[in-house]
Coordinates of C-alpha atoms in Angstrom, one line a residue:
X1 CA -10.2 22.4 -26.6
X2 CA -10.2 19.8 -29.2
X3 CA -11.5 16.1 -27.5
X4 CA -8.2 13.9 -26.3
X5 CA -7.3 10.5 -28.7
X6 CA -8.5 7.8 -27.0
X7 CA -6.4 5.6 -24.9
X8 CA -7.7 2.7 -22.6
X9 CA -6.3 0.7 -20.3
X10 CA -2.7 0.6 -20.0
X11 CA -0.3 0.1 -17.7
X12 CA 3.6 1.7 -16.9
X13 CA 6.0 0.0 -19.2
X14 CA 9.2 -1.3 -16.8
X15 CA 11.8 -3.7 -17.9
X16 CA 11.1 -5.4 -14.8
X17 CA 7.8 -7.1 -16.4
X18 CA 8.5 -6.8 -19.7
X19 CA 7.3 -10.1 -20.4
X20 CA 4.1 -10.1 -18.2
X21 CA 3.3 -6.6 -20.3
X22 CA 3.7 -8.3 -23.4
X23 CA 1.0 -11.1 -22.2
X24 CA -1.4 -9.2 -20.4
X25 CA -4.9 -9.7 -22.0
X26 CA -6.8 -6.6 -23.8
X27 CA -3.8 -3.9 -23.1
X28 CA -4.3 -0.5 -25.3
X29 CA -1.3 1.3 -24.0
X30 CA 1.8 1.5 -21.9
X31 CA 3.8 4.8 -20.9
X32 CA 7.5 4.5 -21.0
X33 CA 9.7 6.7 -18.3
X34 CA 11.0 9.1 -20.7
X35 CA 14.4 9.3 -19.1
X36 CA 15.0 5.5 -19.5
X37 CA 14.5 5.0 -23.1
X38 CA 17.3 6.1 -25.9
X39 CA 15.3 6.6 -28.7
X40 CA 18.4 4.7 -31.3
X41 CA 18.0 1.6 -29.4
X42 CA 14.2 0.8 -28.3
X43 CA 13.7 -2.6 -26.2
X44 CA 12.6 -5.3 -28.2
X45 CA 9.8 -5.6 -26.2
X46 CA 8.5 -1.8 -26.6
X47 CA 8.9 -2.7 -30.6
X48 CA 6.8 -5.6 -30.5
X49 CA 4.3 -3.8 -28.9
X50 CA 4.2 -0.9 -30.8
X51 CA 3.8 -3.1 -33.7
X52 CA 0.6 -4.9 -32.4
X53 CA -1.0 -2.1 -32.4
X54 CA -0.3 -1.0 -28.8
X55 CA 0.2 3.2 -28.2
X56 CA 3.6 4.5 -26.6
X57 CA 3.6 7.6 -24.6
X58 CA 6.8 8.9 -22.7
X59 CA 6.4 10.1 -19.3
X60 CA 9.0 12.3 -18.2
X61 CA 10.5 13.0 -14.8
X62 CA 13.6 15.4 -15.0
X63 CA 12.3 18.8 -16.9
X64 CA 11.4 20.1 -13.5
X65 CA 8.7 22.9 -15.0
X66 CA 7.5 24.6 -11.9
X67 CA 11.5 25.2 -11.1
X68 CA 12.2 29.0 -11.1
X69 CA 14.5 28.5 -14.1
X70 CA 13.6 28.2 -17.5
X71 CA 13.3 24.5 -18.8
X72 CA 16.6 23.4 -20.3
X73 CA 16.1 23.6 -24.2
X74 CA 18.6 19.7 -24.0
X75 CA 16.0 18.3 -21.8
X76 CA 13.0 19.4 -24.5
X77 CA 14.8 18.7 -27.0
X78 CA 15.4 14.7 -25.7
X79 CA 12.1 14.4 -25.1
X80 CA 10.6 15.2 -27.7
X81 CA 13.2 12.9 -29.7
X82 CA 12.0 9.8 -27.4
X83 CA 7.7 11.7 -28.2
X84 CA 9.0 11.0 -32.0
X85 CA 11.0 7.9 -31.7
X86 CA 7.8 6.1 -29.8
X87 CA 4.7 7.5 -32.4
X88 CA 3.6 9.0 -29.1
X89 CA 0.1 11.0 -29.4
X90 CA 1.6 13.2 -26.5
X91 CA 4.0 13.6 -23.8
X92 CA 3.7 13.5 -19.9
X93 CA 5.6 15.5 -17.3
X94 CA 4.8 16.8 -13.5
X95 CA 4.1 19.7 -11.8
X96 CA 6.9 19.9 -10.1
X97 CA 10.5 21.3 -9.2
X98 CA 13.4 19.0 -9.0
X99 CA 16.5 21.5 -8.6
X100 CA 17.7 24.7 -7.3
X101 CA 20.4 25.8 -9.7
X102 CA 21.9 28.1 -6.6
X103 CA 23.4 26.5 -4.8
X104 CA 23.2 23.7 -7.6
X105 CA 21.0 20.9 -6.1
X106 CA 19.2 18.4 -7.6
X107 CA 16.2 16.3 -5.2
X108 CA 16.5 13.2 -7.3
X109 CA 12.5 13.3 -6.7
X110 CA 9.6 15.5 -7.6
X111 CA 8.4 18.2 -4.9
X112 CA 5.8 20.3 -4.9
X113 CA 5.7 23.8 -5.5
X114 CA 4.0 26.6 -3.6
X115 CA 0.5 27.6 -4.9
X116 CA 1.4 30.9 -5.4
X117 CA 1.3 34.1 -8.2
X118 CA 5.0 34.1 -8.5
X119 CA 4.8 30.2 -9.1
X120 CA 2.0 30.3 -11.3
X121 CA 3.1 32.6 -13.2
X122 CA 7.0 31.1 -13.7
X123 CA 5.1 27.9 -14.0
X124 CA 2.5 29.4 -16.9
X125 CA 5.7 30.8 -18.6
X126 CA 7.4 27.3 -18.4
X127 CA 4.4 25.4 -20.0
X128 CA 4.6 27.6 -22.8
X129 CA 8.4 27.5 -23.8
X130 CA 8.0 23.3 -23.2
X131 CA 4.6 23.2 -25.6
X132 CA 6.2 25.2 -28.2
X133 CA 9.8 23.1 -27.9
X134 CA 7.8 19.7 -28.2
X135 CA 6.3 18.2 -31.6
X136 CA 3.5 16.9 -29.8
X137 CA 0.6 18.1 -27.1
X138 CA 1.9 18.1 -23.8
X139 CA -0.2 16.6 -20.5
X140 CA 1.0 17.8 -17.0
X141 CA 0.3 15.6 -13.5
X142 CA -0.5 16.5 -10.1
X143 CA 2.0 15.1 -7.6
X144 CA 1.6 13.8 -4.5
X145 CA 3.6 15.4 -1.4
X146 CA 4.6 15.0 2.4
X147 CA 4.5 18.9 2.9
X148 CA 2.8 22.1 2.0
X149 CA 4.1 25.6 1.6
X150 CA 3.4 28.3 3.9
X151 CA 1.3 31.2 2.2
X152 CA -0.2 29.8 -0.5
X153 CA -2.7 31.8 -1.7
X154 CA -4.6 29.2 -4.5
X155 CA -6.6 25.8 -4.1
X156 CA -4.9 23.1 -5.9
X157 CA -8.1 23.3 -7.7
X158 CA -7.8 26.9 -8.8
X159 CA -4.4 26.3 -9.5
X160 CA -4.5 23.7 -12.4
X161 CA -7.6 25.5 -13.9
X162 CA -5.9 28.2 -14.1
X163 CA -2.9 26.9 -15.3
X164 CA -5.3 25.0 -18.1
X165 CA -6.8 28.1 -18.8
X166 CA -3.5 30.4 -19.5
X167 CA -1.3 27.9 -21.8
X168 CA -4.0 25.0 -22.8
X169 CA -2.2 22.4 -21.1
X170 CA -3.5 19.1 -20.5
X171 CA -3.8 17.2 -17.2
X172 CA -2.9 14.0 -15.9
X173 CA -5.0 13.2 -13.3
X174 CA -3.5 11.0 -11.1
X175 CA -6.2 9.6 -8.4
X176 CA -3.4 7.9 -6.2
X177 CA -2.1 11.6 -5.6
X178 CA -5.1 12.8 -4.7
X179 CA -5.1 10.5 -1.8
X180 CA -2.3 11.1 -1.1
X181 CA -2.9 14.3 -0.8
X182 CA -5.4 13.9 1.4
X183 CA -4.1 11.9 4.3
X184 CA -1.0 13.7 4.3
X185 CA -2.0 17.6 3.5
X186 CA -5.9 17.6 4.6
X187 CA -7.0 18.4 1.3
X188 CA -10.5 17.1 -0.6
X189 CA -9.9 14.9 -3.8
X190 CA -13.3 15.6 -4.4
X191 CA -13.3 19.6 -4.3
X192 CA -10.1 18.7 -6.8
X193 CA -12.4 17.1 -8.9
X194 CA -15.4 19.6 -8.7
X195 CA -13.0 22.2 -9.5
X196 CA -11.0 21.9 -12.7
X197 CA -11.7 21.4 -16.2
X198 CA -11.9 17.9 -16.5
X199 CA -12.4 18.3 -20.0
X200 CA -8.8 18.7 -20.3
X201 CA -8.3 15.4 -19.3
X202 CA -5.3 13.4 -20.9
X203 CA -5.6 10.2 -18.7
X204 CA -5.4 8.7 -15.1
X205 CA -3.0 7.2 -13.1
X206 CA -3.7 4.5 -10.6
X207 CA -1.1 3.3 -8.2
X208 CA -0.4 1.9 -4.8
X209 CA 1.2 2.7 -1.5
X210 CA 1.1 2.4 2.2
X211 CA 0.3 4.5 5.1
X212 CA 2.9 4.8 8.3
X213 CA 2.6 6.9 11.2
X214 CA 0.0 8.9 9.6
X215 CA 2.0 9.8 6.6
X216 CA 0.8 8.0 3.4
X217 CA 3.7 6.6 1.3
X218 CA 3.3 7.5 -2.6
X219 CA 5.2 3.5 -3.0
X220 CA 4.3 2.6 -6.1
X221 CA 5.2 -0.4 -4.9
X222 CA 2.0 -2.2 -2.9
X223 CA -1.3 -3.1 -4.5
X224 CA -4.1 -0.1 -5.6
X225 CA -6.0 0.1 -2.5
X226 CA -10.1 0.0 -2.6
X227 CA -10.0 3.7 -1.3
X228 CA -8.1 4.8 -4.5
X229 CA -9.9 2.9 -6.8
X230 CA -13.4 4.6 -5.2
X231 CA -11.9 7.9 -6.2
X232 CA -11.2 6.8 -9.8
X233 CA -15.3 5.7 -9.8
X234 CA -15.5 9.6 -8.3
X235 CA -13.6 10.5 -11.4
X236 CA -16.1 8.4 -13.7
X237 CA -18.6 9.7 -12.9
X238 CA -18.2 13.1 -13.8
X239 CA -15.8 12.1 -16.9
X240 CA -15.2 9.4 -19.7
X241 CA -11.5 9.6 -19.4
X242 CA -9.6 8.9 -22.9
X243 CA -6.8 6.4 -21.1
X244 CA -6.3 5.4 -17.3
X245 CA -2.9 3.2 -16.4
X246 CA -1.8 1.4 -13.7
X247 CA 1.5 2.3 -12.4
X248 CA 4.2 -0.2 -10.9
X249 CA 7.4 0.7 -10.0
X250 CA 9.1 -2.2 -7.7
X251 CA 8.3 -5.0 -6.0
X252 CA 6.5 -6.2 -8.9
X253 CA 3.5 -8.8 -8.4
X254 CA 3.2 -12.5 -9.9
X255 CA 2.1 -11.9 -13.3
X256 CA -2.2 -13.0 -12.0
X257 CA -1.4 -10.2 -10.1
X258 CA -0.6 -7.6 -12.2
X259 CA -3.2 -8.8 -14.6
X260 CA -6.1 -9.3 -12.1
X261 CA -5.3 -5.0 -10.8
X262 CA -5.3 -3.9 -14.4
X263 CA -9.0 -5.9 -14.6
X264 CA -9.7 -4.3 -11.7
X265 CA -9.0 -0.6 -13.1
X266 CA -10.8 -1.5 -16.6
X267 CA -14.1 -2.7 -14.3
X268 CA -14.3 0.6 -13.2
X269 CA -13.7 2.7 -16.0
X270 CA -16.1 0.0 -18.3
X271 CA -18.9 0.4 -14.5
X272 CA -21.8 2.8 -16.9
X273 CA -21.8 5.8 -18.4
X274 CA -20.6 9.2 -16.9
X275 CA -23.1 11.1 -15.5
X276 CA -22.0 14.3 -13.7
X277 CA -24.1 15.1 -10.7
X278 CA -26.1 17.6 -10.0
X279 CA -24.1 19.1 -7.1
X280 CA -21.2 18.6 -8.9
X281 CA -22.2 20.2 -11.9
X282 CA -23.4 22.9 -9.7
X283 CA -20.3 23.2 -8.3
X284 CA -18.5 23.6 -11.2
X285 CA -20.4 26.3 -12.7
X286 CA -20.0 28.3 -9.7
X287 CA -16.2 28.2 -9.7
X288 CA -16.2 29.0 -13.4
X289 CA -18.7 31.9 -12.2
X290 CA -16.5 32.9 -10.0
X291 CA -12.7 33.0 -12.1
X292 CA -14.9 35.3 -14.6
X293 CA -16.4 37.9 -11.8
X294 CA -12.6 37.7 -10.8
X295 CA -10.6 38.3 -14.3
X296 CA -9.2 34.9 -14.1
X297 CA -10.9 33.8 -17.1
X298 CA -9.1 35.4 -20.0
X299 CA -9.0 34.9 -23.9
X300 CA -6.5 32.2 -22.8
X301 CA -9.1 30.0 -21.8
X302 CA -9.9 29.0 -25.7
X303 CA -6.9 27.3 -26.3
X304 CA -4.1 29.2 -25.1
X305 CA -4.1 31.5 -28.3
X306 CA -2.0 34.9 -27.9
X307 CA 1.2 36.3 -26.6
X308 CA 3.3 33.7 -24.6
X309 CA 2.7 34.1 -20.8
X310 CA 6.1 36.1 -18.9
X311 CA 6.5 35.8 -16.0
X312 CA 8.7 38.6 -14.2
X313 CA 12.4 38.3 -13.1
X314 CA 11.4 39.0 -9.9
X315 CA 8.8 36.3 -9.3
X316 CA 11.7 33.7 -10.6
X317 CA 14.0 35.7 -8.1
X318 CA 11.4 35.1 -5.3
X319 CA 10.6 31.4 -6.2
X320 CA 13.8 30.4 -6.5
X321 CA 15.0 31.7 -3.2
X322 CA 12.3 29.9 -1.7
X323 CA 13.2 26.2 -3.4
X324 CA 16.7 26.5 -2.8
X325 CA 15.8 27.0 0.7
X326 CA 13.6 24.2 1.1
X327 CA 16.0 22.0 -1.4
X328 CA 18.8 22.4 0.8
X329 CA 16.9 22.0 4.5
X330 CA 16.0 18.6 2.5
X331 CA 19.3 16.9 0.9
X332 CA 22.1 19.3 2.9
X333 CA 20.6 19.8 6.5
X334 CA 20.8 23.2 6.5
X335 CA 17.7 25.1 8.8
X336 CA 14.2 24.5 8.1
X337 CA 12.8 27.7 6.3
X338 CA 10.3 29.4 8.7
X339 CA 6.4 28.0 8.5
X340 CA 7.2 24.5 7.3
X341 CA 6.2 21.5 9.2
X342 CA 9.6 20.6 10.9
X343 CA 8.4 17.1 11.4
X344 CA 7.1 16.6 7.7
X345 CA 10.2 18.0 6.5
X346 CA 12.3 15.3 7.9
X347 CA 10.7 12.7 6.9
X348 CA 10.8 14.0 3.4
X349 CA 14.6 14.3 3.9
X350 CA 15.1 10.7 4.8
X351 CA 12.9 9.5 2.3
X352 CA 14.9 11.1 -0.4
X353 CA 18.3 9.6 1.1
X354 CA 16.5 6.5 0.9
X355 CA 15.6 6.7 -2.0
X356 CA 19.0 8.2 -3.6
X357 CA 20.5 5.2 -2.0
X358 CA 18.1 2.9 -3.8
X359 CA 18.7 4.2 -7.3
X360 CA 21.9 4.0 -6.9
X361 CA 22.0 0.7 -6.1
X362 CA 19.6 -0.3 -9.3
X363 CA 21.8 2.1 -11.6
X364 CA 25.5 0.5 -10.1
X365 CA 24.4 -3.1 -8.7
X366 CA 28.4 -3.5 -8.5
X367 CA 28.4 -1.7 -5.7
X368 CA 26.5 -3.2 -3.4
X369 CA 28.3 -6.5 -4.2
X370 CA 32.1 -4.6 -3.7
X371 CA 30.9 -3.4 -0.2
X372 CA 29.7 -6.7 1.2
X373 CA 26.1 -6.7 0.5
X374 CA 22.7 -4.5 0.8
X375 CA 23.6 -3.7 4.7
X376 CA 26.8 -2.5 4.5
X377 CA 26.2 -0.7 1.2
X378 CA 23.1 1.1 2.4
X379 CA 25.5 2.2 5.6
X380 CA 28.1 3.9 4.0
X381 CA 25.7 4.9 1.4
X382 CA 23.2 7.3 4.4
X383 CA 26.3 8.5 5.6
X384 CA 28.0 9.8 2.5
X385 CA 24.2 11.6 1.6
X386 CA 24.2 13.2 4.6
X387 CA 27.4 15.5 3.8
X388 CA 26.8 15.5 0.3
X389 CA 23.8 16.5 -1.7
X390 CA 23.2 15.2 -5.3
X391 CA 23.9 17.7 -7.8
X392 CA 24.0 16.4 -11.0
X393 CA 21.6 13.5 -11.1
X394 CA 21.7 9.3 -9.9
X395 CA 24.7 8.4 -12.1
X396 CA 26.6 11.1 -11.6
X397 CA 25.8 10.1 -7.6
X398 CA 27.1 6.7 -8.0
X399 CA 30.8 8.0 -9.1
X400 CA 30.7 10.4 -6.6
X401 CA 29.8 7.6 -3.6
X402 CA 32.6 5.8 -4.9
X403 CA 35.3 8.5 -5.0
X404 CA 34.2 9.6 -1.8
X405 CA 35.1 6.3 -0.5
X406 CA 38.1 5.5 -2.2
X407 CA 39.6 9.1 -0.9
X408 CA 39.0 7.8 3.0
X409 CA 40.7 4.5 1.9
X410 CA 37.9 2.6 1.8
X411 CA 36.6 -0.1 1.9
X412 CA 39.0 -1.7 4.8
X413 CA 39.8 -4.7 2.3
X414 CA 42.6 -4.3 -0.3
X415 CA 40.6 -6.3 -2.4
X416 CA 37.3 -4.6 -2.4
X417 CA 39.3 -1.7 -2.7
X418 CA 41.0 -2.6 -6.0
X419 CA 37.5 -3.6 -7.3
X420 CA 36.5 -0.6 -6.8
X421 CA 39.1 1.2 -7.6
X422 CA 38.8 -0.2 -11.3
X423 CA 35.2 0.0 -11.0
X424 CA 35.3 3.8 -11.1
X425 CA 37.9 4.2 -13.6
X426 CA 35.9 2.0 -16.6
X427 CA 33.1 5.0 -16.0
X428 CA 34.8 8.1 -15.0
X429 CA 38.0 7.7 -16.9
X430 CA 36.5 10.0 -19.6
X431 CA 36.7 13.1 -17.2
X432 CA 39.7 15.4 -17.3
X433 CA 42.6 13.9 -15.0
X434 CA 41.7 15.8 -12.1
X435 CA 43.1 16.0 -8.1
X436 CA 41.1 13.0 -7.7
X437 CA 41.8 10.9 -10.9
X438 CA 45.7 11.6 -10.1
X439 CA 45.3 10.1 -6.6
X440 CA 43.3 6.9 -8.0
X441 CA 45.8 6.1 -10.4
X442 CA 48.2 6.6 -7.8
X443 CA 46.0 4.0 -5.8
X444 CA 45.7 1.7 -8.6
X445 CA 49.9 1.4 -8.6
X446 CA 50.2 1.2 -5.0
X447 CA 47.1 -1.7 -4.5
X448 CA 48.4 -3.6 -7.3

């Protein structure tokens, strides 16, 4: 595997701190959220810094590769634009699924998928068909989750070596995850780190969160804590990673702030010279002694070279049966599938209604205004999501709040009604005149 371009320090690009980006001392790189960029019509602010000098990379967060379906050739295809549009060395996305396409669901978040055969090999299959879509080499990220499957039959440890070794992949380590991971699912970052190819490093992540009733909370949104920076000095030791970034994704610090965590990341990556250990080394030489006595190390594990992994109807068949399952027990309260954590699986469901409701409110901040405030909004808001699942992403969920509203007659006040009345025809009013654009217009004649 040929050695990854060197990255640095960076941090995650959000309009939000544009300007604090732009001023923060020594920065190498940002990554942009893939999903938020159209490559036409670049921010100012991602232009100026791509003209200092400063490297792009789009991260994305919709292609939903360890789904059972095939990625969607418009969702390769738009990345890769924004890859192009940026001068990106390489593109990011998750190991994850995101959608059930029967029923149609989407989770508006990234979940985890089991650690099994069948999802290996759909996800193997999946890599494949995205690397040979995308103009540039493609780094995939370990998520952090709530929940585990019942009946996994891999380590997450054997399960993104092997995944390295089938398609040549890259990884995106993120250390945050890994803690994650390990208050909420029992599992050892450091085994994680013993265990996979850490030559096929792409970068790090570093980010915040916060832990509550013994679940830790993936935020984004709180400062790096000490015990997540220790496991990116773990990672240091054993590697000289080409790029590590801090992530940020709301309640954005004073700009000292933001600039003293980044100096904190670049102390630790800057700390001495890698040395791997002896145990760890040890370690690692035993698990790669082990795939080979066990067949798991193929001629795949040069590169990827060779026939493009398949993965069989059936195993999509199986996986997908499984995700819908769990999708819908998470966004329309249908039974818990047998051998998942009841508990867990709840508080993944409200998270996700919180979060939908969140979004929302970024994407359509008229809303919130129309219904008398945050309050109110968020109200009507948990009890629309609770009888209907998203299915066709945040904006989509926005017009669909609304209608759902407006059908019941609300809100109470004429006036808020009228606003938001008008409010859905400016964005939906390119649709076909359905059952439901008929009765708003009919609304429209009778509030005015």
């Amino acid at each position: 595997m040929k050695p990854m371009a060197h990255l640095g320090v960076g941090i995650g690009w959000r309009p939000e701190i544009a300007d604090a980006v732009d001023r923060l001392p020594g920065l190498d790189w940002v990554e942009v959220v893939a999903e938020n960029i159209c490559p036409g019509h670049l921010p100012e602010a991602l232009l100026r810094l791509r003209e200092r000098g400063v490297r792009l990379v789009p991260h994305g967060v919709s292609l939903g590769l360890g789904g059972a379906d095939r990625p969607d050739p418009e969702k390769l295809a738009a990345l890769g634009e924004r890859a192009v549009a940026l001068g990106a060395p390489l593109v990011t996305e998750h190991i994850a699924f995101v959608r059930s396409s029967w029923p149609a669901l989407e989770a508006g978040h990234l979940l985890p998928v089991p650690r099994t055969r069948d999802a290996l090999d759909v996800l193997c299959e999946n890599v494949r068909i995205a690397q040979d879509a995308l103009p540039v080499p493609l780094a995939l990220e370990n998520i952090a989750a709530l929940f585990s499957w019942p009946g996994e039959e891999l380590t997450e440890g054997q399960f993104l070596t092997e995944l390295v070794e089938r398609t040549g992949v890259r990884l995106l380590i993120d250390v945050a995850n890994l803690h994650t991971n390990r208050v909420n699912r029992g599992e050892d970052p450091l085994a994680v780190l013993d265990a996979i190819p850490l030559e096929a490093l792409a970068y790090v992540h570093v980010a915040g969160g916060v832990e509550r009733g013994g679940v830790w909370h993936d935020t984004h949104a709180h400062p790096v804590p000490p015990v997540v920076l220790d496991l990116l000095a773990e990672l240091r030791s054993r590697v000289d990673p080409p790029g590590v970034l801090l992530e940020r994704d709301d309640d954005f610090p004073p700009e000292p702030e933001l600039a003293s965590e980044v100096a904190a990341i670049r102390a630790v990556v800057t700390a001495g010279p890698a040395v791997p250990t002896a145990g760890a080394e040890g370690r690692r030489a035993a698990g790669a002694e082990g795939r080979r006595a066990a067949g798991a190390e193929g001629p795949r594990a040069a590169g990827a070279e060779g026939p493009l992994p398949v993965a069989g109807e059936d195993a999509r068949t199986r996986l997908g049966l499984g995700q819908a399952a769990l999708l819908s027990a998470l966004v329309a309260g249908t039974p818990v599938p047998e051998g998942f954590d009841r508990q867990r699986i709840g508080v993944q469901s409200r998270a996700l209604a919180a979060k939908r409701a969140d979004v929302v409110a970024r994407l359509a901040p008229e809303l919130p205004g129309i219904l008398g405030g945050g309050k109110p909004y968020r109200t009507a808001f948990l009890a629309y999501a609770k009888g209907r699942p998203m299915t066709a992403g945040y904006r989509r969920d926005a017009l669909d709040f609304a209608e759902h509203l407006l059908i019941q007659d609300l809100p109470a006040d004429p006036a808020a009604r009228r606003r938001l009345t008008a409010w859905w025809r400016e964005r939906a009013g390119a649709r076909p005149p359905g059952r439901v654009v008929r009765w708003a217009r009919a609304l429209v004649g009778r509030a005015a």
